Structure formats: C-alpha cells, structure tokens
Coordinates of C-alpha atoms and ligand atoms in Angstrom, one line a residue:
X1 CA 96.0 54.9 100.4
X2 CA 96.0 51.1 100.7
X3 CA 98.9 49.2 102.1
X4 CA 100.3 46.7 99.6
X5 CA 101.8 43.4 100.4
X6 CA 105.3 42.5 99.4
X7 CA 105.6 42.3 95.7
X8 CA 106.0 38.8 94.2
X9 CA 108.9 38.4 91.8
X10 CA 109.5 36.1 88.9
X11 CA 113.0 34.5 89.3
X12 CA 115.9 36.6 88.2
X13 CA 117.7 36.0 85.0
X14 CA 121.0 34.2 85.4
X15 CA 123.1 36.5 83.2
X16 CA 123.3 39.2 85.9
X17 CA 126.4 39.2 88.0
X18 CA 124.7 40.4 91.2
X19 CA 121.3 40.0 92.8
X20 CA 119.1 42.2 94.8
X21 CA 116.3 41.0 97.2
X22 CA 113.7 43.7 98.0
X23 CA 111.2 43.6 100.9
X24 CA 108.4 46.2 100.5
X25 CA 106.2 47.5 103.3
X26 CA 103.6 50.3 103.1
X27 CA 101.5 51.8 100.4
X28 CA 101.4 51.6 96.6
X29 CA 103.9 54.5 96.5
X30 CA 106.4 52.2 98.1
X31 CA 105.5 49.3 95.8
X32 CA 106.0 51.6 92.9
X33 CA 109.3 52.9 94.3
X34 CA 110.5 49.3 94.8
X35 CA 110.0 48.6 91.1
X36 CA 112.0 51.8 90.2
X37 CA 114.8 50.7 92.6
X38 CA 115.0 47.3 90.8
X39 CA 115.0 49.2 87.5
X40 CA 117.9 51.5 88.5
X41 CA 119.8 48.5 89.9
X42 CA 119.3 46.5 86.7
X43 CA 121.3 49.3 85.0
X44 CA 124.1 48.5 87.5
X45 CA 124.2 44.8 86.6
X46 CA 121.8 43.6 89.3
X47 CA 118.9 41.2 88.8
X48 CA 116.1 40.8 91.2
X49 CA 115.9 37.5 93.1
X50 CA 113.0 36.0 95.2
X51 CA 115.6 34.1 97.3
X52 CA 117.3 36.2 100.0
X53 CA 120.0 33.6 100.4
X54 CA 121.1 34.4 96.8
X55 CA 121.2 38.1 97.2
X56 CA 124.3 40.4 97.1
X57 CA 122.1 43.3 98.2
X58 CA 119.1 43.1 100.5
X59 CA 116.9 46.2 100.6
X60 CA 114.0 46.9 103.0
X61 CA 111.6 49.6 101.7
X62 CA 109.9 50.8 104.8
X63 CA 106.7 52.6 105.9
X64 CA 106.3 54.9 108.9
X65 CA 102.6 55.7 108.8
X66 CA 101.6 53.9 112.0
X67 CA 102.7 52.1 115.0
X68 CA 106.4 51.6 115.8
X69 CA 107.6 51.1 112.2
X70 CA 111.3 51.5 113.2
X71 CA 110.8 48.5 115.5
X72 CA 109.5 46.5 112.6
X73 CA 112.6 47.4 110.5
X74 CA 115.0 46.5 113.3
X75 CA 113.1 43.2 113.8
X76 CA 113.4 42.5 110.0
X77 CA 117.1 43.3 110.0
X78 CA 117.7 41.0 113.0
X79 CA 115.8 38.2 111.2
X80 CA 118.0 38.7 108.1
X81 CA 121.3 38.8 110.0
X82 CA 122.1 35.1 109.5
X83 CA 122.3 35.9 105.7
X84 CA 125.2 38.2 106.4
X85 CA 126.9 35.6 108.5
X86 CA 126.5 33.0 105.8
X87 CA 127.6 35.3 103.0
X88 CA 129.8 38.1 104.4
X89 CA 129.9 40.1 101.1
X90 CA 126.1 40.8 101.2
X91 CA 125.1 44.4 101.8
X92 CA 122.0 45.5 103.7
X93 CA 120.1 48.7 102.9
X94 CA 117.0 50.4 104.3
X95 CA 115.1 52.9 102.2
X96 CA 111.6 54.4 102.1
X97 CA 109.8 56.4 104.8
X98 CA 111.5 55.1 108.0
X99 CA 114.9 55.7 106.3
X100 CA 113.8 59.2 105.4
X101 CA 112.7 59.8 109.0
X102 CA 115.7 58.3 110.9
X103 CA 118.5 58.6 108.4
X104 CA 122.0 58.1 109.8
X105 CA 120.5 57.1 113.2
X106 CA 119.7 53.7 111.7
X107 CA 123.4 53.2 110.8
X108 CA 124.3 54.0 114.4
X109 CA 121.7 51.6 115.8
X110 CA 122.4 48.7 113.4
X111 CA 126.2 48.0 113.1
X112 CA 125.7 45.6 110.2
X113 CA 123.6 48.0 108.1
X114 CA 125.5 49.3 105.1
X115 CA 123.1 51.8 103.4
X116 CA 120.3 54.1 104.3
X117 CA 118.7 56.2 101.5
X118 CA 115.7 58.4 101.5
X119 CA 112.5 58.6 99.4
X120 CA 114.0 61.2 97.0
X121 CA 117.3 59.3 96.4
X122 CA 116.3 56.5 94.1
X123 CA 118.0 58.1 91.1
X124 CA 121.2 58.4 93.2
X125 CA 121.5 54.7 93.9
X126 CA 124.3 54.0 91.5
X127 CA 126.5 56.6 93.2
X128 CA 125.6 55.4 96.7
X129 CA 126.3 51.8 95.8
X130 CA 129.7 52.7 94.5
X131 CA 130.5 54.1 98.0
X132 CA 129.1 51.0 99.7
X133 CA 131.1 48.7 97.4
X134 CA 134.2 50.7 98.4
X135 CA 133.5 49.7 102.0
X136 CA 131.8 52.8 103.3
X137 CA 128.6 52.8 105.3
X138 CA 126.4 55.4 103.7
X139 CA 123.3 57.4 104.7
X140 CA 121.7 59.8 102.3
X141 CA 118.3 61.3 103.0
X142 CA 118.5 64.8 101.8
X143 CA 115.0 66.0 100.6
X144 CA 115.2 67.6 97.2
X145 CA 113.9 71.1 96.5
X146 CA 110.8 71.0 94.4
X147 CA 112.7 72.2 91.3
X148 CA 115.4 69.5 91.5
X149 CA 113.3 66.5 92.2
X150 CA 114.1 63.7 89.7
X151 CA 111.3 61.2 88.9
X152 CA 112.7 57.9 87.6
X153 CA 110.9 57.1 84.3
X154 CA 109.2 53.7 84.2
X155 CA 110.9 51.0 82.3
X156 CA 108.1 48.6 81.5
X157 CA 110.4 45.6 81.5
X158 CA 110.4 45.5 85.3
X159 CA 106.6 45.4 85.5
X160 CA 104.9 42.1 85.9
X161 CA 101.4 41.4 84.5
X162 CA 98.6 43.4 82.9
X163 CA 98.1 45.9 85.8
X164 CA 100.6 48.7 86.7
X165 CA 101.0 51.8 88.8
X166 CA 102.3 55.1 87.5
X167 CA 103.4 57.9 89.8
X168 CA 102.1 61.3 88.7
X169 CA 103.3 63.3 91.7
X170 CA 105.2 62.9 94.9
X171 CA 104.8 64.3 98.3
X172 CA 101.9 65.9 100.1
X173 CA 101.1 69.5 101.1
X174 CA 98.0 68.9 103.1
X175 CA 99.4 68.2 106.5
X176 CA 96.5 66.3 108.1
X177 CA 97.1 66.5 111.8
X178 CA 97.9 62.8 112.3
X179 CA 99.9 62.2 109.2
X180 CA 103.7 61.7 108.9
X181 CA 103.6 61.4 105.1
X182 CA 104.3 65.2 104.3
X183 CA 107.5 65.0 106.4
X184 CA 108.8 61.7 105.0
X185 CA 107.7 62.4 101.4
X186 CA 108.3 66.1 101.2
X187 CA 106.4 68.8 99.3
X188 CA 104.2 68.0 96.3
X189 CA 105.9 67.8 93.0
X190 CA 104.0 66.9 89.8
X191 CA 105.4 65.0 86.9
X192 CA 105.0 66.9 83.6
X193 CA 102.0 65.5 81.6
X194 CA 104.2 64.6 78.6
X195 CA 106.2 62.3 80.7
X196 CA 103.2 60.7 82.3
X197 CA 101.8 60.1 78.8
X198 CA 105.0 58.7 77.5
X199 CA 105.3 56.3 80.4
X200 CA 101.6 55.3 80.1
X201 CA 102.1 54.6 76.4
X202 CA 105.2 52.5 77.1
X203 CA 103.3 50.5 79.7
X204 CA 100.4 49.9 77.3
X205 CA 102.8 48.9 74.6
X206 CA 104.2 46.3 77.0
X207 CA 100.8 44.8 77.7
X208 CA 99.4 46.8 80.6
X209 CA 95.7 47.1 80.3
X210 CA 94.8 48.4 83.8
X211 CA 96.7 51.5 84.9
X212 CA 96.6 53.2 88.3
X213 CA 97.8 56.8 88.5
X214 CA 99.5 57.3 91.9
X215 CA 99.9 60.3 94.2
X216 CA 99.2 61.1 97.9
X217 CA 96.6 63.6 96.8
X218 CA 96.1 63.3 93.0
X219 CA 93.5 66.0 93.0
X220 CA 96.2 68.7 93.5
X221 CA 98.2 67.4 90.5
X222 CA 99.6 70.2 88.3
X223 CA 100.6 72.7 90.9
X224 CA 104.0 74.2 90.0
X225 CA 104.1 72.8 86.5
X226 CA 105.0 75.2 83.6
X227 CA 102.0 74.1 81.5
X228 CA 98.5 74.8 82.8
X229 CA 97.2 71.3 83.5
X230 CA 95.1 69.9 86.3
X231 CA 94.2 66.4 87.4
X232 CA 91.1 66.1 85.3
X233 CA 92.8 67.2 82.2
X234 CA 95.6 64.7 82.8
X235 CA 93.0 62.0 83.3
X236 CA 91.3 63.0 80.0
X237 CA 94.7 62.7 78.2
X238 CA 95.6 59.3 79.6
X239 CA 92.0 58.1 79.1
X240 CA 92.4 58.9 75.4
X241 CA 95.4 56.5 74.9
X242 CA 94.5 53.6 72.6
X243 CA 94.8 50.1 74.1
X244 CA 94.0 51.0 77.7
X245 CA 91.0 49.2 79.1
X246 CA 90.9 50.6 82.7
X247 CA 92.2 53.7 84.3
X248 CA 92.2 54.2 88.1
X249 CA 93.8 56.6 90.5
X250 CA 94.7 56.9 94.2
X251 CA 94.4 58.8 96.4
X252 CA 91.8 61.5 96.2
X253 CA 91.4 63.9 99.1
X254 CA 87.6 64.6 99.6
X255 CA 88.2 68.3 100.0
X256 CA 89.9 68.5 96.6
X257 CA 87.6 66.1 94.8
X258 CA 85.6 68.6 92.8
X259 CA 82.5 68.0 90.7
X260 CA 84.5 67.9 87.4
X261 CA 86.5 65.0 88.8
X262 CA 83.6 63.1 90.2
X263 CA 81.5 63.7 87.0
X264 CA 84.4 62.2 84.9
X265 CA 83.2 58.8 86.1
X266 CA 80.1 59.3 84.0
X267 CA 81.8 60.6 80.9
X268 CA 85.2 58.8 80.5
X269 CA 84.4 55.2 79.6
X270 CA 87.9 54.0 80.4
X271 CA 87.7 55.1 84.0
X272 CA 87.1 52.0 86.1
X273 CA 84.1 52.1 88.4
X274 CA 86.1 52.4 91.6
X275 CA 87.0 55.3 93.8
X276 CA 89.0 55.4 97.1
X277 CA 87.9 58.4 99.1
X278 CA 89.3 58.4 102.6
X279 CA 86.7 59.7 105.1
X280 CA 88.8 59.2 108.3
X281 CA 86.0 60.1 110.7
X282 CA 82.2 60.7 110.7
X283 CA 82.4 63.4 113.4
X284 CA 82.7 67.0 112.3
X285 CA 84.5 67.8 115.5
X286 CA 87.2 65.1 114.9
X287 CA 87.4 66.0 111.2
X288 CA 88.2 69.6 112.1
X289 CA 90.8 68.4 114.7
X290 CA 92.3 66.2 112.0
X291 CA 92.5 69.3 109.7
X292 CA 90.8 67.4 106.9
X293 CA 89.0 70.4 105.5
X294 CA 85.5 69.0 105.0
X295 CA 82.5 68.1 107.1
X296 CA 80.6 64.8 107.1
X297 CA 77.8 66.4 105.1
X298 CA 80.2 67.7 102.4
X299 CA 81.8 64.3 102.2
X300 CA 78.4 62.6 101.7
X301 CA 77.6 65.1 99.0
X302 CA 80.7 64.0 97.2
X303 CA 79.5 60.4 97.5
X304 CA 76.1 61.3 96.1
X305 CA 77.6 63.2 93.2
X306 CA 79.9 60.4 92.1
X307 CA 77.1 57.8 92.5
X308 CA 74.8 60.0 90.3
X309 CA 77.5 60.1 87.7
X310 CA 78.3 56.4 87.9
X311 CA 75.7 54.3 89.9
X312 CA 77.7 51.1 89.9
X313 CA 80.9 52.7 91.4
X314 CA 82.6 50.8 94.1
X315 CA 83.6 53.2 96.9
X316 CA 86.3 52.4 99.5
X317 CA 87.5 54.5 102.3
X318 CA 90.0 54.8 105.2
X319 CA 88.9 55.3 108.8
X320 CA 90.9 56.1 111.9
X321 CA 89.5 55.3 115.4
X322 CA 90.7 56.7 118.7
X323 CA 92.0 60.1 117.4
X324 CA 92.8 62.3 120.4
X325 CA 89.6 63.4 122.1
X326 CA 87.4 61.0 120.2
X327 CA 84.3 60.4 122.4
X328 CA 81.8 57.6 122.2
X329 CA 79.5 60.1 120.4
X330 CA 82.2 60.9 117.9
X331 CA 82.7 57.2 117.2
X332 CA 79.0 56.7 116.9
X333 CA 79.1 59.4 114.2
X334 CA 81.7 57.3 112.3
X335 CA 79.4 54.3 112.5
X336 CA 76.5 56.3 111.2
X337 CA 78.6 57.7 108.4
X338 CA 79.5 54.2 107.2
X339 CA 75.8 53.4 107.1
X340 CA 75.1 56.6 105.2
X341 CA 77.9 56.2 102.6
X342 CA 77.5 52.4 102.0
X343 CA 81.1 51.8 101.1
X344 CA 82.1 48.6 99.3
X345 CA 85.3 48.3 101.4
X346 CA 87.0 50.1 104.3
X347 CA 90.6 50.1 105.6
X348 CA 90.5 51.1 109.3
X349 CA 93.3 51.9 111.7
X350 CA 93.8 52.7 115.4
X351 CA 95.2 56.2 115.7
X352 CA 98.9 56.0 116.3
X353 CA 100.8 59.2 117.3
X354 CA 103.6 60.1 114.8
X355 CA 106.5 62.3 115.7
X356 CA 106.5 65.8 114.4
X357 CA 102.8 65.8 113.5
X358 CA 100.3 68.3 114.9
X359 CA 98.3 65.6 116.6
X360 CA 101.4 64.3 118.4
X361 CA 101.1 67.5 120.5
X362 CA 97.7 66.3 121.7
X363 CA 97.2 63.8 124.5
X364 CA 96.8 60.3 123.0
X365 CA 93.9 59.9 125.5
X366 CA 91.7 57.1 124.0
X367 CA 92.9 54.0 125.9
X368 CA 94.3 51.2 123.7
X369 CA 91.5 48.8 124.8
X370 CA 88.9 51.4 123.7
X371 CA 90.7 51.9 120.4
X372 CA 90.7 48.1 119.8
X373 CA 87.1 47.8 120.7
X374 CA 86.1 50.6 118.4
X375 CA 88.1 49.2 115.6
X376 CA 86.4 45.8 116.0
X377 CA 82.9 47.5 116.1
X378 CA 83.7 49.6 113.1
X379 CA 85.0 46.6 111.1
X380 CA 81.9 44.5 112.1
X381 CA 79.6 47.3 111.0
X382 CA 81.4 47.5 107.6
X383 CA 81.4 43.7 107.2
X384 CA 77.6 43.8 107.2
X385 CA 77.6 46.7 104.6
X386 CA 80.2 45.0 102.4
X387 CA 78.1 41.8 102.4
X388 CA 75.1 43.8 101.4
X389 CA 77.0 45.5 98.6
X390 CA 78.5 42.2 97.4
X391 CA 75.0 40.7 96.7
X392 CA 74.7 42.9 93.6
X393 CA 77.3 40.8 91.8
X394 CA 75.3 37.6 92.0
X395 CA 74.4 36.4 88.4
X396 CA 76.0 39.5 86.8
X397 CA 78.4 39.1 83.9
X398 CA 81.7 40.8 84.9
X399 CA 84.5 41.9 82.6
X400 CA 87.6 40.3 84.2
X401 CA 91.2 41.2 83.5
X402 CA 93.0 37.9 84.1
X403 CA 96.2 38.2 86.2
X404 CA 97.2 34.5 86.3
X405 CA 96.4 31.1 87.8
X406 CA 94.9 31.1 91.3
X407 CA 97.5 30.8 94.0
X408 CA 95.3 28.4 96.0
X409 CA 94.8 25.9 93.1
X410 CA 95.9 23.0 95.3
X411 CA 93.8 23.7 98.3
X412 CA 90.8 24.5 96.1
X413 CA 91.1 21.1 94.4
X414 CA 91.3 19.4 97.8
X415 CA 88.1 21.0 99.0
X416 CA 86.4 20.1 95.7
X417 CA 86.0 23.7 94.5
X418 CA 87.8 23.0 91.3
X419 CA 86.9 19.9 89.4
X420 CA 89.7 17.6 88.3
X421 CA 91.0 18.6 84.9
X422 CA 90.3 22.3 85.4
X423 CA 92.7 25.2 85.9
X424 CA 91.6 28.1 88.0
X425 CA 92.5 31.7 87.1
X426 CA 92.0 34.9 88.9
X427 CA 91.6 38.5 87.8
X428 CA 89.9 41.7 88.7
X429 CA 86.6 43.2 87.7
X430 CA 86.4 46.8 86.7
X431 CA 85.2 47.6 90.2
X432 CA 88.4 46.0 91.5
X433 CA 86.9 42.8 92.9
X434 CA 88.9 39.6 92.7
X435 CA 87.1 37.1 90.5
X436 CA 88.1 33.4 90.3
X437 CA 87.0 31.1 87.4
X438 CA 88.1 27.7 86.2
X439 CA 88.6 26.5 82.6
X440 CA 89.4 23.1 81.2
X441 CA 93.1 22.3 81.3
X442 CA 94.6 22.9 77.9
X443 CA 92.5 26.0 77.2
X444 CA 94.8 28.8 75.9
X445 CA 96.1 30.8 78.8
X446 CA 93.9 33.9 79.2
X447 CA 96.4 35.8 81.4
X448 CA 96.6 39.4 80.4
X449 CA 93.3 39.4 78.5
X450 CA 89.8 40.5 79.3
X451 CA 87.2 37.7 79.7
X452 CA 83.6 37.7 80.7
X453 CA 82.6 35.7 83.8
X454 CA 79.1 35.1 85.0
X455 CA 79.2 35.3 88.8
X456 CA 77.6 32.3 90.5
X457 CA 79.2 32.6 94.0
X458 CA 79.6 35.7 96.1
X459 CA 82.3 35.1 98.8
X460 CA 83.3 37.5 101.6
X461 CA 85.8 39.5 99.6
X462 CA 85.9 37.8 96.3
X463 CA 83.7 36.4 93.5
X464 CA 83.6 33.1 91.7
X465 CA 82.0 32.3 88.3
X466 CA 82.0 30.7 84.9
X467 CA 83.7 32.1 81.9
X468 CA 80.9 32.9 79.3
X469 CA 82.8 34.5 76.4
X470 CA 84.0 32.4 73.5
X471 CA 87.2 34.5 73.3
X472 CA 88.5 37.7 74.9
X473 CA 86.5 40.8 73.9
X474 CA 88.3 43.7 72.2
X475 CA 90.2 45.9 74.6
X476 CA 89.4 49.5 74.8
X477 CA 87.0 50.3 77.6
X478 CA 83.4 49.1 77.9
X479 CA 81.5 51.1 80.5
X480 CA 79.4 49.6 83.2
X481 CA 79.7 46.2 84.9
Ligands
SAH1 N1 97.4 60.3 101.0 C1 96.7 59.1 101.4 C2 97.5 58.2 102.2 C3 97.6 58.4 103.6 S1 98.2 57.1 104.6 C4 95.4 59.5 101.9 O1 95.2 60.7 102.2 O2 94.5 58.7 101.8 C5 96.9 55.9 104.5 C6 96.0 55.9 105.6 O3 96.6 55.6 106.8 C7 95.2 57.2 105.9 O4 94.2 57.4 105.0 C8 94.8 57.1 107.3 O5 93.6 56.4 107.4 C9 95.9 56.2 107.9 N2 96.8 56.9 108.8 C10 97.6 57.9 108.5 N3 98.3 58.3 109.6 C11 97.8 57.6 110.6 C12 98.1 57.6 112.0 N4 98.9 58.4 112.5 N5 97.4 56.7 112.8 C13 96.5 55.9 112.2 N6 96.2 55.8 110.9 C14 96.8 56.7 110.1
SF4_2 FE1 98.6 62.2 104.9 FE2 96.5 63.9 104.6 FE3 98.5 64.0 102.9 FE4 96.9 61.8 102.9 S1 96.3 63.9 102.4 S2 99.2 61.8 102.8 S3 96.4 61.6 105.1 S4 98.6 64.5 105.0
F3S3 FE1 103.3 55.1 102.0 FE2 103.8 54.4 104.5 FE3 105.4 56.1 103.3 S1 101.8 54.8 103.7 S2 104.1 57.2 101.8 S3 105.1 54.0 102.7 S4 104.7 56.3 105.4

C-alpha cells in the first residue's frame, strides 16, 4: 500500500461552532479514516480547518508500519504544544495505528494528550469526545470482534474532488513476517456488497469519477459475509454502476491474485489500467522467510497474465531491502526481478523490525549502512526502468481526469513553462500518471471532467501536454490509453 501525504483541506465553513485540525500519516486506509473522522465530527458540530491555530481539537492519525513511528508522534505533539499554551481549551488526540499499538501508554507519556482512540473506534468518537469535554483523559483501543465491527458509511459531502477512496474491508489475516498491520488493524472484516454499492452510488452522484476500492488484501474480500460474494464479483457490480469512469483497487496480494481477477483487466472497460502488486523481494529464500506465500516465478507469471489481458497496464510494487538474513545474492535477485517485471513505479523501504511480528524474533543482521546502500541501488535500478517505461507516453493522447489547477503555477510561470495568460491544470491518466496541461485563462474550468491531452513532454514522474479535445468526452469508461 502506498503512503499518502497529509490531506489538503478546503477552509471550513464558518457556521460550525468548533473546529478540528487533522494530521494524517500512513497509507490510504488512514487517509480514508481521516475523512470518516471528520464526517463523524461534523455530526457533532465540528468543521474541519486547515489552520491548527483555529482548532478546538487537533487529531494525529498515525502509522506504525516502519521506523520508530511513536517517536514521530511524540515529536509532532511536542511541535504542537504551543497551540495548547496559546489556547488552553484545545484538546489533543492521537488515533490510527500507533494509538492502537500503544493505547493508554501514550496518555502516560504525554501529559497534555487528552484522547487516544484505536482504529476500530471511529464510530465511537461522539461518546469519547463527551468524556473529553467533561475533563477526562480518555484511551479507547479495544479491537472489535469480527461480528461487531461497525464501518462508518461514506458521506460524500466530506470528499473533495473527482477521485475518492472506498473501504471494502478492514484488517488483514495474512501475517507477513515483517508486518505490524494485522496487529494494529485486527482481523479481516468485509463490508457487505450492498453497502459498498450504495456508497459508490452516492459518491458518483456527488461527482466522483475515479473510485479506488480499499483493503489491505482486497483479494480476500467476501470472507465471513452472509452472501456468497468474492472480490471479482464485487468488482463486476461496482464496474456496472453508471457514471463511473475509472475503477481501481489497492492492495492485491500476489498469492491471492487469481486469474479471474487479473483477466478482469481485459474484460471490464471501467477498470483503470493500473495495478499495485507488492513483490517485496526477488529472492525465493527471503520470500519464504517473509511468509509471502509465492515464489519469484509465480509472481512473474501473475505479471505476464495481467499484461496479456491488458498490455498497457501500469504496474507498481513495494520492495523491502535488508530483511533478516538477506545476502548480497538475495539482493541481486531483487534487482533481477525488477528487470524481469519492468514495473512503472516502485515504493521501497529498509526493513524495520516491528514489535510482535515473527521477523522481530530474527536478528536484524543487515547493517544499516548496507540497507541504505541496497535501497539506493534498488531505487537507481528502478529509476532507469521507470524512465524506459515513461517513453511510451510521448505523443500519445491520454484521457485525463482533471483534479484542479497546478500547485506550482507561480514557479512554472517564472521558469517560462507556462506562457503568460495561460492557466495550468493537472489531473491523472487512466494509468495514474500526473498530467499537466495549460489552457488560455478564461476557458471554462475543466476540474472534475475528462479531457484529452496529447503528451509532448515526458518528465521524471509526470507528463505534460496540450489539450486536444474541443470539450470533455462523455464519461463512462473508454478502454485503453
Ligand atoms: N497490505 C498492504 C500494505 C502493507 S504496508 C500490502 O500488502 O501491500 C505497505 C508496505 O510497507 C508493504 O508492502 C511493505 O513493502 C512495507 N513494509 C511493511 N512492513 C515493513 C517493515 N517492517 N519494514 C519495512 N517495510 C515494511
Ligand atoms: Fe502486512 Fe502482508 Fe497484510 Fe500486507 S498482506 S498488510 S504486508 S500482513
Ligand atoms: Fe496503514 Fe501504516 Fe496503519 S501503512 S494500516 S497506517 S500501520
């Protein structure tokens, strides 16, 4: 799963009596949860603010997947402390995966922290806040049994823009040897399909065109549900909703990505040509120690299958270097696997022991300097492959879903990228590439619509081009790039 930056927020409405400022670390799951938290708080009379100095409640939604995340949380809280001194009524809360992991300990370590709530407790926020408002310091991190887990239904009014996430399941039952997610997110629970469909319909109705279904391992969707439904049948049902232009999902586990799922890329036109399939290592020995449940050969067969179904698909992956016992030969196998798979993009990480995981019982024996050197070598190798893959976009006409004006308009003008009198917009291609294009100022704002852009410049991680359609094409899924 890809880590998302902090969410950007339009300024809050003035009518609300109280304001919440949310900082989000971690993956899309946390980004999604932050939206649900804001939604639940709206029901309690809060509005979201982008200015921490205005906030009555400051929440940090945390990630514990790597490094010393608790250190980061304590650092962030210390940085925010002056807010509390300036405005004594303001409450501080920590939620997400570090909260789930450390619970009440955080209250003991940070005397000015008011609230700690776990990943299963979003629906309980109103009750917890009442206690905080009564002057209590509250920690609530109970993990809900599978049967009692309460998903918070999406209210589209808290989403921003034409792209949205939708959780279809929570938790993970795979227990990869290095991973803390199963212990901080609990067991897998799938959301019933009728609820997924109702939420997807509501989002589409509100203008969402590009929908990403979320889960730690979406391929095991459906386990434990009353109705017999699996991930591919859910995909088919969402794909059939009118008005949706692009459907995506993260994350797929390679061992559970079966032929039916991979072949869906060839038969469901609305499925965007992009797949994130974390490999983690190219060495069979390391993959076995990681308990990933596949070999390098089996993984590459998945890649070949999905490319046969959808030749233009953009593949991305996650890699870990320096797993316990990783030798130079094992690492070389990872480099070779990148060459064999030809990913469009890679997210790579130095192995970081996490408490309570199987791998934490193994010696963390790859020295930090070796981990750093391997990470740099892996990234350099992928940079060459990414550049090679990017060339295919040159002169192609891409369908772009416009997300807004480019953030770097000012600096682009200064370096002469945008001619005077032009406004630059950005959006994403079906393969997920960021595409920038400029139109004369005064042109109707294309934000939220699909436009066609001929690519005339391929940059390192983005594309630039010229809009070539007279007006936005009809929505509804055109296959291919
Ligand atoms: N369920 C998702 C998300 C896992 S966390 C998945 O399976 O892809 C996102 C990524 O973080 C993982 O794919 C892995 O590459 C990395 N990661 C997880 N635990 C890690 C650890 N202990 N050290 C380093 N990287 C880790
Ligand atoms: Fe972690 Fe593995 Fe589950 Fe992904 S599939 S969340 S890496 S245990
Ligand atoms: Fe996501 Fe980090 Fe939690 S990757 S599930 S926010 S540990």
